[in-house]
Amino acid sequence: MATRKLMDSLVGEEVCVKLPYHNDFVGILHKTNNSTDPNLYLKQNYYYVADDIGNVIGCLFRASHVKKIIKVL
């Protein structure tokens, strides 16, 4: 499992996230509850992966849901 501290350090980086019962999601890691995207502002302390132009890939997840996270070079 990933910690919130690790997840926060990887925000803005391209990562590969493995969640239970889901495929791997590859893209740029973002955190919810920011003013840049009002649609994702309400849920606090959740993360999501988006592509280069901001399209969300997969689903919202917490740090405790992450089985494995790898920074993509």
mmCIF file of N, CA and C in Angstrom:
data_model
loop_
_atom_site.group_PDB
_atom_site.id
_atom_site.type_symbol
_atom_site.label_atom_id
_atom_site.label_comp_id
_atom_site.label_asym_id
_atom_site.label_seq_id
_atom_site.Cartn_x
_atom_site.Cartn_y
_atom_site.Cartn_z
ATOM 1 N N MET A 1 0.835 -1.184 0.000
ATOM 2 C CA MET A 1 0.000 0.000 0.000
ATOM 3 C C MET A 1 0.878 1.246 0.000
ATOM 4 N N ALA A 2 0.397 2.258 -0.660
ATOM 5 C CA ALA A 2 1.105 3.532 -0.715
ATOM 6 C C ALA A 2 0.648 4.435 0.422
ATOM 7 N N THR A 3 1.536 5.279 0.882
ATOM 8 C CA THR A 3 1.181 6.228 1.921
ATOM 9 C C THR A 3 0.777 7.552 1.271
ATOM 10 N N ARG A 4 0.039 8.342 2.010
ATOM 11 C CA ARG A 4 -0.391 9.637 1.496
ATOM 12 C C ARG A 4 0.822 10.530 1.228
ATOM 13 N N LYS A 5 1.849 10.422 2.061
ATOM 14 C CA LYS A 5 3.063 11.217 1.871
ATOM 15 C C LYS A 5 3.732 10.872 0.538
ATOM 16 N N LEU A 6 3.816 9.590 0.225
ATOM 17 C CA LEU A 6 4.388 9.155 -1.054
ATOM 18 C C LEU A 6 3.532 9.633 -2.213
ATOM 19 N N MET A 7 2.230 9.478 -2.096
ATOM 20 C CA MET A 7 1.328 9.909 -3.159
ATOM 21 C C MET A 7 1.441 11.422 -3.393
ATOM 22 N N ASP A 8 1.489 12.197 -2.312
ATOM 23 C CA ASP A 8 1.602 13.647 -2.453
ATOM 24 C C ASP A 8 2.916 14.042 -3.121
ATOM 25 N N SER A 9 3.977 13.282 -2.877
ATOM 26 C CA SER A 9 5.268 13.592 -3.501
ATOM 27 C C SER A 9 5.268 13.288 -5.000
ATOM 28 N N LEU A 10 4.351 12.422 -5.444
ATOM 29 C CA LEU A 10 4.291 12.049 -6.860
ATOM 30 C C LEU A 10 3.228 12.813 -7.652
ATOM 31 N N VAL A 11 2.484 13.692 -7.012
ATOM 32 C CA VAL A 11 1.473 14.480 -7.722
ATOM 33 C C VAL A 11 2.159 15.317 -8.801
ATOM 34 N N GLY A 12 1.616 15.241 -10.010
ATOM 35 C CA GLY A 12 2.187 15.959 -11.137
ATOM 36 C C GLY A 12 3.166 15.139 -11.950
ATOM 37 N N GLU A 13 3.516 13.962 -11.462
ATOM 38 C CA GLU A 13 4.445 13.064 -12.152
ATOM 39 C C GLU A 13 3.670 12.021 -12.938
ATOM 40 N N GLU A 14 4.294 11.473 -13.982
ATOM 41 C CA GLU A 14 3.673 10.386 -14.728
ATOM 42 C C GLU A 14 3.938 9.083 -13.974
ATOM 43 N N VAL A 15 2.872 8.367 -13.651
ATOM 44 C CA VAL A 15 2.974 7.166 -12.839
ATOM 45 C C VAL A 15 2.140 6.034 -13.430
ATOM 46 N N CYS A 16 2.399 4.843 -12.931
ATOM 47 C CA CYS A 16 1.576 3.672 -13.205
ATOM 48 C C CYS A 16 1.009 3.223 -11.864
ATOM 49 N N VAL A 17 -0.320 3.212 -11.737
ATOM 50 C CA VAL A 17 -0.992 2.890 -10.481
ATOM 51 C C VAL A 17 -1.709 1.557 -10.630
ATOM 52 N N LYS A 18 -1.494 0.659 -9.672
ATOM 53 C CA LYS A 18 -2.183 -0.635 -9.646
ATOM 54 C C LYS A 18 -3.170 -0.631 -8.484
ATOM 55 N N LEU A 19 -4.462 -0.790 -8.812
ATOM 56 C CA LEU A 19 -5.521 -0.840 -7.806
ATOM 57 C C LEU A 19 -6.084 -2.254 -7.745
ATOM 58 N N PRO A 20 -6.649 -2.662 -6.611
ATOM 59 C CA PRO A 20 -7.262 -3.988 -6.554
ATOM 60 C C PRO A 20 -8.471 -4.078 -7.490
ATOM 61 N N TYR A 21 -8.589 -5.179 -8.188
ATOM 62 C CA TYR A 21 -9.728 -5.464 -9.073
ATOM 63 C C TYR A 21 -9.820 -4.520 -10.267
ATOM 64 N N HIS A 22 -8.746 -3.799 -10.598
ATOM 65 C CA HIS A 22 -8.730 -2.908 -11.749
ATOM 66 C C HIS A 22 -7.455 -3.140 -12.544
ATOM 67 N N ASN A 23 -7.453 -2.650 -13.757
ATOM 68 C CA ASN A 23 -6.242 -2.663 -14.559
ATOM 69 C C ASN A 23 -5.275 -1.607 -14.038
ATOM 70 N N ASP A 24 -4.081 -1.588 -14.598
ATOM 71 C CA ASP A 24 -3.128 -0.534 -14.276
ATOM 72 C C ASP A 24 -3.553 0.745 -14.984
ATOM 73 N N PHE A 25 -3.414 1.877 -14.299
ATOM 74 C CA PHE A 25 -3.711 3.172 -14.885
ATOM 75 C C PHE A 25 -2.400 3.925 -15.040
ATOM 76 N N VAL A 26 -2.106 4.372 -16.253
ATOM 77 C CA VAL A 26 -0.873 5.105 -16.522
ATOM 78 C C VAL A 26 -1.227 6.519 -16.952
ATOM 79 N N GLY A 27 -0.638 7.489 -16.296
ATOM 80 C CA GLY A 27 -0.883 8.888 -16.623
ATOM 81 C C GLY A 27 -0.305 9.786 -15.548
ATOM 82 N N ILE A 28 -0.720 11.028 -15.546
ATOM 83 C CA ILE A 28 -0.225 12.015 -14.595
ATOM 84 C C ILE A 28 -1.102 11.984 -13.347
ATOM 85 N N LEU A 29 -0.464 11.845 -12.191
ATOM 86 C CA LEU A 29 -1.182 11.743 -10.918
ATOM 87 C C LEU A 29 -1.646 13.127 -10.466
ATOM 88 N N HIS A 30 -2.917 13.214 -10.052
ATOM 89 C CA HIS A 30 -3.513 14.448 -9.542
ATOM 90 C C HIS A 30 -4.191 14.155 -8.215
ATOM 91 N N LYS A 31 -4.384 15.197 -7.433
ATOM 92 C CA LYS A 31 -5.095 15.083 -6.161
ATOM 93 C C LYS A 31 -6.370 15.912 -6.242
ATOM 94 N N THR A 32 -7.454 15.401 -5.661
ATOM 95 C CA THR A 32 -8.708 16.147 -5.652
ATOM 96 C C THR A 32 -8.636 17.277 -4.634
ATOM 97 N N ASN A 33 -9.713 18.038 -4.556
ATOM 98 C CA ASN A 33 -9.839 19.163 -3.632
ATOM 99 C C ASN A 33 -8.871 20.286 -3.989
ATOM 100 N N ASN A 34 -8.778 20.552 -5.299
ATOM 101 C CA ASN A 34 -8.031 21.728 -5.731
ATOM 102 C C ASN A 34 -8.968 22.619 -6.533
ATOM 103 N N SER A 35 -8.645 23.857 -6.595
ATOM 104 C CA SER A 35 -9.546 24.810 -7.247
ATOM 105 C C SER A 35 -9.435 24.796 -8.761
ATOM 106 N N THR A 36 -8.481 24.058 -9.332
ATOM 107 C CA THR A 36 -8.317 24.059 -10.784
ATOM 108 C C THR A 36 -9.379 23.230 -11.493
ATOM 109 N N ASP A 37 -9.975 22.274 -10.814
ATOM 110 C CA ASP A 37 -11.017 21.448 -11.427
ATOM 111 C C ASP A 37 -12.220 21.373 -10.496
ATOM 112 N N PRO A 38 -13.208 22.238 -10.687
ATOM 113 C CA PRO A 38 -14.346 22.273 -9.768
ATOM 114 C C PRO A 38 -15.149 20.979 -9.713
ATOM 115 N N ASN A 39 -15.134 20.165 -10.751
ATOM 116 C CA ASN A 39 -15.866 18.899 -10.726
ATOM 117 C C ASN A 39 -15.259 17.913 -9.743
ATOM 118 N N LEU A 40 -13.982 18.029 -9.471
ATOM 119 C CA LEU A 40 -13.308 17.106 -8.559
ATOM 120 C C LEU A 40 -12.925 17.793 -7.255
ATOM 121 N N TYR A 41 -13.633 18.848 -6.893
ATOM 122 C CA TYR A 41 -13.290 19.638 -5.725
ATOM 123 C C TYR A 41 -13.898 19.090 -4.435
ATOM 124 N N LEU A 42 -14.999 18.390 -4.501
ATOM 125 C CA LEU A 42 -15.745 18.032 -3.295
ATOM 126 C C LEU A 42 -15.111 16.917 -2.471
ATOM 127 N N LYS A 43 -14.588 15.883 -3.114
ATOM 128 C CA LYS A 43 -13.988 14.774 -2.370
ATOM 129 C C LYS A 43 -12.571 15.139 -1.953
ATOM 130 N N GLN A 44 -12.309 15.086 -0.650
ATOM 131 C CA GLN A 44 -10.980 15.426 -0.151
ATOM 132 C C GLN A 44 -10.127 14.176 -0.011
ATOM 133 N N ASN A 45 -8.823 14.335 -0.219
ATOM 134 C CA ASN A 45 -7.825 13.276 -0.041
ATOM 135 C C ASN A 45 -8.043 12.076 -0.956
ATOM 136 N N TYR A 46 -8.521 12.319 -2.160
ATOM 137 C CA TYR A 46 -8.603 11.296 -3.187
ATOM 138 C C TYR A 46 -7.635 11.669 -4.303
ATOM 139 N N TYR A 47 -7.278 10.684 -5.093
ATOM 140 C CA TYR A 47 -6.337 10.881 -6.197
ATOM 141 C C TYR A 47 -6.971 10.355 -7.476
ATOM 142 N N TYR A 48 -6.424 10.782 -8.600
ATOM 143 C CA TYR A 48 -6.843 10.253 -9.893
ATOM 144 C C TYR A 48 -5.701 10.415 -10.878
ATOM 145 N N VAL A 49 -5.786 9.661 -11.951
ATOM 146 C CA VAL A 49 -4.780 9.699 -13.003
ATOM 147 C C VAL A 49 -5.435 10.298 -14.242
ATOM 148 N N ALA A 50 -4.734 11.223 -14.892
ATOM 149 C CA ALA A 50 -5.255 11.872 -16.093
ATOM 150 C C ALA A 50 -4.193 11.830 -17.192
ATOM 151 N N ASP A 51 -4.657 11.969 -18.432
ATOM 152 C CA ASP A 51 -3.709 12.012 -19.545
ATOM 153 C C ASP A 51 -3.162 13.434 -19.706
ATOM 154 N N ASP A 52 -2.413 13.661 -20.768
ATOM 155 C CA ASP A 52 -1.742 14.947 -20.980
ATOM 156 C C ASP A 52 -2.692 16.126 -21.104
ATOM 157 N N ILE A 53 -3.897 15.891 -21.619
ATOM 158 C CA ILE A 53 -4.829 17.002 -21.818
ATOM 159 C C ILE A 53 -5.880 17.107 -20.709
ATOM 160 N N GLY A 54 -5.766 16.287 -19.675
ATOM 161 C CA GLY A 54 -6.638 16.412 -18.515
ATOM 162 C C GLY A 54 -7.812 15.462 -18.445
ATOM 163 N N ASN A 55 -7.936 14.536 -19.386
ATOM 164 C CA ASN A 55 -9.019 13.545 -19.332
ATOM 165 C C ASN A 55 -8.714 12.517 -18.254
ATOM 166 N N VAL A 56 -9.664 12.297 -17.358
ATOM 167 C CA VAL A 56 -9.472 11.359 -16.254
ATOM 168 C C VAL A 56 -9.446 9.931 -16.788
ATOM 169 N N ILE A 57 -8.443 9.177 -16.336
ATOM 170 C CA ILE A 57 -8.298 7.770 -16.703
ATOM 171 C C ILE A 57 -8.655 6.949 -15.468
ATOM 172 N N GLY A 58 -9.623 6.083 -15.564
ATOM 173 C CA GLY A 58 -9.970 5.224 -14.442
ATOM 174 C C GLY A 58 -10.956 5.857 -13.486
ATOM 175 N N CYS A 59 -10.629 5.812 -12.200
ATOM 176 C CA CYS A 59 -11.568 6.232 -11.163
ATOM 177 C C CYS A 59 -10.830 7.014 -10.084
ATOM 178 N N LEU A 60 -11.603 7.584 -9.149
ATOM 179 C CA LEU A 60 -11.014 8.223 -7.975
ATOM 180 C C LEU A 60 -10.606 7.134 -6.988
ATOM 181 N N PHE A 61 -9.503 7.352 -6.282
ATOM 182 C CA PHE A 61 -9.042 6.356 -5.315
ATOM 183 C C PHE A 61 -8.299 7.053 -4.189
ATOM 184 N N ARG A 62 -8.236 6.374 -3.050
ATOM 185 C CA ARG A 62 -7.479 6.846 -1.897
ATOM 186 C C ARG A 62 -6.089 6.217 -1.917
ATOM 187 N N ALA A 63 -5.181 6.774 -1.160
ATOM 188 C CA ALA A 63 -3.829 6.225 -1.075
ATOM 189 C C ALA A 63 -3.868 4.796 -0.531
ATOM 190 N N SER A 64 -4.789 4.512 0.369
ATOM 191 C CA SER A 64 -4.874 3.170 0.958
ATOM 192 C C SER A 64 -5.360 2.117 -0.034
ATOM 193 N N HIS A 65 -5.957 2.544 -1.150
ATOM 194 C CA HIS A 65 -6.429 1.599 -2.162
ATOM 195 C C HIS A 65 -5.319 1.159 -3.109
ATOM 196 N N VAL A 66 -4.217 1.884 -3.133
ATOM 197 C CA VAL A 66 -3.156 1.621 -4.109
ATOM 198 C C VAL A 66 -2.327 0.418 -3.660
ATOM 199 N N LYS A 67 -2.282 -0.606 -4.532
ATOM 200 C CA LYS A 67 -1.459 -1.775 -4.244
ATOM 201 C C LYS A 67 -0.003 -1.516 -4.613
ATOM 202 N N LYS A 68 0.197 -0.787 -5.731
ATOM 203 C CA LYS A 68 1.547 -0.529 -6.199
ATOM 204 C C LYS A 68 1.531 0.735 -7.037
ATOM 205 N N ILE A 69 2.576 1.567 -6.892
ATOM 206 C CA ILE A 69 2.701 2.765 -7.715
ATOM 207 C C ILE A 69 4.151 2.874 -8.176
ATOM 208 N N ILE A 70 4.308 3.136 -9.455
ATOM 209 C CA ILE A 70 5.632 3.216 -10.052
ATOM 210 C C ILE A 70 5.727 4.523 -10.816
ATOM 211 N N LYS A 71 6.794 5.270 -10.621
ATOM 212 C CA LYS A 71 7.032 6.495 -11.386
ATOM 213 C C LYS A 71 7.543 6.103 -12.762
ATOM 214 N N VAL A 72 6.895 6.609 -13.803
ATOM 215 C CA VAL A 72 7.277 6.303 -15.179
ATOM 216 C C VAL A 72 8.328 7.315 -15.615
ATOM 217 N N LEU A 73 9.405 6.811 -16.182
ATOM 218 C CA LEU A 73 10.490 7.716 -16.622
ATOM 219 C C LEU A 73 10.243 8.240 -18.009
#
